[in-house]
Amino acid sequence: MGRPAPAGGLAGLRDEIVAHAGCGYEPCETATRTVPGEGNPEAAVVFVGEAPGATEDELGRPFVGRAGKLLDELLAEAGLQRSDVWITNVVKARPPKNRDPKAPEIAHWMPVLEREIELIRPRFIVPLGRHALKHFAPAAKIGEVHGTLVNGRLFPLYHPAAAMYNQTLKSTLFDDARALGALLAQP
Ligand code: URA
């Protein structure tokens, strides 16, 4: 028998994220709303971005802006739909002007991400971009490990936002998405 899941479940975690207030960290104080993860609670794959952008901040959902549109296309390339996977971010509140989240802000949200992953227990985690990758594999470089299986459970991809205006990166990202699809097809 596996370990017991953290109390409260994903719905409890979501409520906590939505109600999050008063911590004093800049993104949490300046964001319009926090953005919980969403998708299939029994997903085999969890996609982890960096932090919400403007559209996500407005709508309270992860990856629903332009980077999200590209993520949807990548999912399709891997034979997946949003309803098959779980999509979340390291930091759940938009940093002002989309600046990179600072180390203390990442540390502030890390226990939440860890509980989220613990509740879903996915077969694979897909960190999107170097910031998300840093948390899971601090020594790994996205340019070297993208599209490969790292430590048996990580399958890093370039961040879709980085590929939006870079045709070479974009085609690499689509190749990597197909490789993820092939990995998932393995028993
Ligand atoms: N970029 C991210 O890293 N996360 C989002 O939710 C949207 C854009």
Tab-separated table of C-alpha atoms and ligand atoms in Angstrom:
chain	number	residue	atom	x	y	z
A	1	MET	CA	0.000	0.000	0.000
A	2	GLY	CA	1.337	3.489	-0.874
A	3	ARG	CA	1.794	6.367	1.510
A	4	PRO	CA	-1.378	8.213	2.489
A	5	ALA	CA	-2.088	11.283	0.322
A	6	PRO	CA	-1.732	14.677	2.052
A	7	ALA	CA	-4.894	15.693	3.924
A	8	GLY	CA	-7.371	17.953	2.138
A	9	GLY	CA	-6.679	16.563	-1.322
A	10	LEU	CA	-6.313	18.594	-4.480
A	11	ALA	CA	-9.570	20.459	-3.869
A	12	GLY	CA	-8.310	21.568	-0.453
A	13	LEU	CA	-5.011	22.630	-1.964
A	14	ARG	CA	-6.822	24.594	-4.650
A	15	ASP	CA	-8.941	26.398	-2.018
A	16	GLU	CA	-5.764	27.236	-0.109
A	17	ILE	CA	-4.080	28.669	-3.212
A	18	VAL	CA	-7.157	30.697	-4.183
A	19	ALA	CA	-7.503	32.103	-0.639
A	20	HIS	CA	-3.765	32.803	-0.298
A	21	ALA	CA	-3.196	36.308	1.103
A	22	GLY	CA	-1.190	38.396	3.489
A	23	CYS	CA	2.217	36.705	3.159
A	24	GLY	CA	4.000	39.894	2.102
A	25	TYR	CA	5.792	38.420	-0.936
A	26	GLU	CA	5.551	40.857	-3.834
A	27	PRO	CA	3.868	38.630	-6.464
A	28	CYS	CA	1.275	37.454	-3.926
A	29	GLU	CA	0.536	41.056	-2.934
A	30	THR	CA	0.410	42.557	-6.437
A	31	ALA	CA	-1.246	39.777	-8.476
A	32	THR	CA	-4.924	40.124	-9.392
A	33	ARG	CA	-5.488	36.561	-8.243
A	34	THR	CA	-3.451	33.437	-7.584
A	35	VAL	CA	-3.471	30.696	-10.212
A	36	PRO	CA	-3.905	27.097	-9.014
A	37	GLY	CA	-2.937	24.114	-11.139
A	38	GLU	CA	-5.684	22.387	-13.119
A	39	GLY	CA	-6.393	19.277	-15.134
A	40	ASN	CA	-6.739	15.574	-14.510
A	41	PRO	CA	-6.092	14.693	-10.832
A	42	GLU	CA	-4.959	11.256	-11.990
A	43	ALA	CA	-2.703	12.539	-14.741
A	44	ALA	CA	0.328	10.511	-15.768
A	45	VAL	CA	2.072	13.761	-16.682
A	46	VAL	CA	2.353	17.056	-14.799
A	47	PHE	CA	3.555	20.121	-16.746
A	48	VAL	CA	5.228	22.737	-14.563
A	49	GLY	CA	5.726	26.304	-15.828
A	50	GLU	CA	7.416	29.188	-14.102
A	51	ALA	CA	4.716	31.648	-13.018
A	52	PRO	CA	1.443	33.048	-14.351
A	53	GLY	CA	1.559	35.805	-16.974
A	54	ALA	CA	-0.960	38.586	-17.617
A	55	THR	CA	-3.746	36.441	-19.125
A	56	GLU	CA	-3.377	33.779	-16.423
A	57	ASP	CA	-3.498	36.522	-13.764
A	58	GLU	CA	-6.685	37.853	-15.291
A	59	LEU	CA	-8.434	34.497	-15.700
A	60	GLY	CA	-7.001	32.582	-12.734
A	61	ARG	CA	-5.986	29.618	-14.900
A	62	PRO	CA	-2.520	28.393	-15.932
A	63	PHE	CA	-1.243	28.652	-19.513
A	64	VAL	CA	-4.280	30.291	-21.091
A	65	GLY	CA	-2.437	33.083	-22.937
A	66	ARG	CA	-0.239	32.858	-26.018
A	67	ALA	CA	2.270	30.463	-24.429
A	68	GLY	CA	-0.730	28.343	-23.431
A	69	LYS	CA	-1.909	28.160	-27.036
A	70	LEU	CA	1.485	26.787	-28.021
A	71	LEU	CA	1.370	24.375	-25.074
A	72	ASP	CA	-1.996	23.096	-26.367
A	73	GLU	CA	-0.370	22.431	-29.760
A	74	LEU	CA	2.514	20.604	-28.081
A	75	LEU	CA	0.083	18.481	-26.102
A	76	ALA	CA	-1.679	17.540	-29.341
A	77	GLU	CA	1.705	16.641	-30.870
A	78	ALA	CA	2.276	14.295	-27.912
A	79	GLY	CA	-1.200	12.782	-28.418
A	80	LEU	CA	-2.593	14.519	-25.337
A	81	GLN	CA	-5.312	16.994	-24.426
A	82	ARG	CA	-5.429	19.399	-21.508
A	83	SER	CA	-7.979	17.136	-19.821
A	84	ASP	CA	-5.430	14.268	-19.811
A	85	VAL	CA	-2.700	16.125	-17.936
A	86	TRP	CA	-2.129	18.436	-14.965
A	87	ILE	CA	-0.809	21.926	-15.697
A	88	THR	CA	0.671	24.137	-13.001
A	89	ASN	CA	3.424	26.614	-12.162
A	90	VAL	CA	6.248	26.779	-9.631
A	91	VAL	CA	5.015	30.185	-8.414
A	92	LYS	CA	1.234	30.615	-8.278
A	93	ALA	CA	1.095	34.426	-8.403
A	94	ARG	CA	2.192	36.670	-11.314
A	95	PRO	CA	5.412	38.551	-10.598
A	96	PRO	CA	5.027	42.260	-11.436
A	97	LYS	CA	5.676	42.996	-15.125
A	98	ASN	CA	6.368	39.273	-15.659
A	99	ARG	CA	9.820	39.548	-14.085
A	100	ASP	CA	11.506	36.274	-13.125
A	101	PRO	CA	10.375	35.017	-9.724
A	102	LYS	CA	13.023	35.590	-7.021
A	103	ALA	CA	14.534	32.710	-5.061
A	104	PRO	CA	12.601	33.490	-1.824
A	105	GLU	CA	9.342	33.654	-3.815
A	106	ILE	CA	10.081	30.265	-5.355
A	107	ALA	CA	10.921	28.866	-1.911
A	108	HIS	CA	7.662	30.364	-0.587
A	109	TRP	CA	5.589	28.387	-3.097
A	110	MET	CA	7.683	25.230	-3.194
A	111	PRO	CA	5.803	23.328	-0.462
A	112	VAL	CA	2.598	23.864	-2.442
A	113	LEU	CA	4.117	22.454	-5.633
A	114	GLU	CA	5.502	19.526	-3.692
A	115	ARG	CA	2.113	18.734	-2.170
A	116	GLU	CA	0.482	19.069	-5.578
A	117	ILE	CA	2.872	16.525	-7.095
A	118	GLU	CA	2.522	14.271	-4.065
A	119	LEU	CA	-1.261	14.266	-4.502
A	120	ILE	CA	-1.155	13.483	-8.221
A	121	ARG	CA	1.808	11.096	-8.170
A	122	PRO	CA	2.415	11.365	-11.907
A	123	ARG	CA	4.558	8.992	-13.908
A	124	PHE	CA	6.399	11.939	-15.484
A	125	ILE	CA	7.016	15.580	-14.603
A	126	VAL	CA	7.633	17.986	-17.480
A	127	PRO	CA	9.422	21.126	-16.306
A	128	LEU	CA	8.869	23.872	-18.884
A	129	GLY	CA	12.001	25.959	-19.259
A	130	ARG	CA	15.125	26.402	-17.206
A	131	HIS	CA	13.496	28.027	-14.178
A	132	ALA	CA	11.155	25.118	-13.557
A	133	LEU	CA	13.923	22.640	-14.373
A	134	LYS	CA	16.205	24.252	-11.767
A	135	HIS	CA	13.908	23.164	-8.976
A	136	PHE	CA	13.808	19.503	-10.002
A	137	ALA	CA	17.389	19.067	-11.241
A	138	PRO	CA	19.554	22.011	-10.134
A	139	ALA	CA	22.654	20.933	-12.083
A	140	ALA	CA	20.862	20.102	-15.350
A	141	LYS	CA	20.971	22.501	-18.308
A	142	ILE	CA	17.836	22.783	-20.417
A	143	GLY	CA	19.919	23.026	-23.616
A	144	GLU	CA	21.410	19.612	-22.847
A	145	VAL	CA	18.536	17.655	-21.328
A	146	HIS	CA	15.426	18.897	-23.178
A	147	GLY	CA	13.473	16.060	-24.726
A	148	THR	CA	15.232	13.376	-22.672
A	149	LEU	CA	14.332	11.434	-19.565
A	150	VAL	CA	16.264	12.694	-16.530
A	151	ASN	CA	16.401	10.770	-13.233
A	152	GLY	CA	13.718	8.384	-14.477
A	153	ARG	CA	10.824	10.818	-14.048
A	154	LEU	CA	11.681	14.237	-15.492
A	155	PHE	CA	11.148	15.069	-19.149
A	156	PRO	CA	12.222	18.731	-19.541
A	157	LEU	CA	10.974	20.846	-22.426
A	158	TYR	CA	11.909	24.364	-23.497
A	159	HIS	CA	9.405	26.928	-22.249
A	160	PRO	CA	6.771	27.562	-24.950
A	161	ALA	CA	7.152	31.346	-24.476
A	162	ALA	CA	10.860	31.082	-25.389
A	163	ALA	CA	9.970	29.294	-28.615
A	164	MET	CA	7.204	31.627	-29.742
A	165	TYR	CA	9.525	33.857	-31.771
A	166	ASN	CA	12.293	31.338	-32.400
A	167	GLN	CA	11.510	28.965	-35.243
A	168	THR	CA	14.457	26.641	-34.486
A	169	LEU	CA	13.499	26.298	-30.845
A	170	LYS	CA	9.893	25.783	-31.864
A	171	SER	CA	10.693	22.868	-34.152
A	172	THR	CA	12.899	21.336	-31.405
A	173	LEU	CA	9.983	21.735	-29.001
A	174	PHE	CA	7.660	19.887	-31.373
A	175	ASP	CA	10.241	17.097	-31.839
A	176	ASP	CA	10.518	16.832	-28.043
A	177	ALA	CA	6.731	16.727	-27.683
A	178	ARG	CA	6.615	13.805	-30.118
A	179	ALA	CA	9.339	12.084	-28.048
A	180	LEU	CA	7.184	12.579	-24.941
A	181	GLY	CA	4.257	10.991	-26.775
A	182	ALA	CA	6.460	8.002	-27.659
A	183	LEU	CA	7.613	7.697	-24.038
A	184	LEU	CA	4.013	7.705	-22.823
A	185	ALA	CA	3.107	5.008	-25.315
A	186	GLN	CA	5.631	2.682	-23.658
A	187	PRO	CA	4.173	0.367	-21.027
B	1	URA	N1	4.099	31.021	-18.527
B	1	URA	C1	4.196	30.235	-17.455
B	1	URA	O1	5.290	29.822	-17.048
B	1	URA	N2	3.094	29.875	-16.846
B	1	URA	C2	1.890	30.251	-17.253
B	1	URA	O2	0.906	29.856	-16.635
B	1	URA	C3	1.813	31.063	-18.400
B	1	URA	C4	2.927	31.451	-19.015
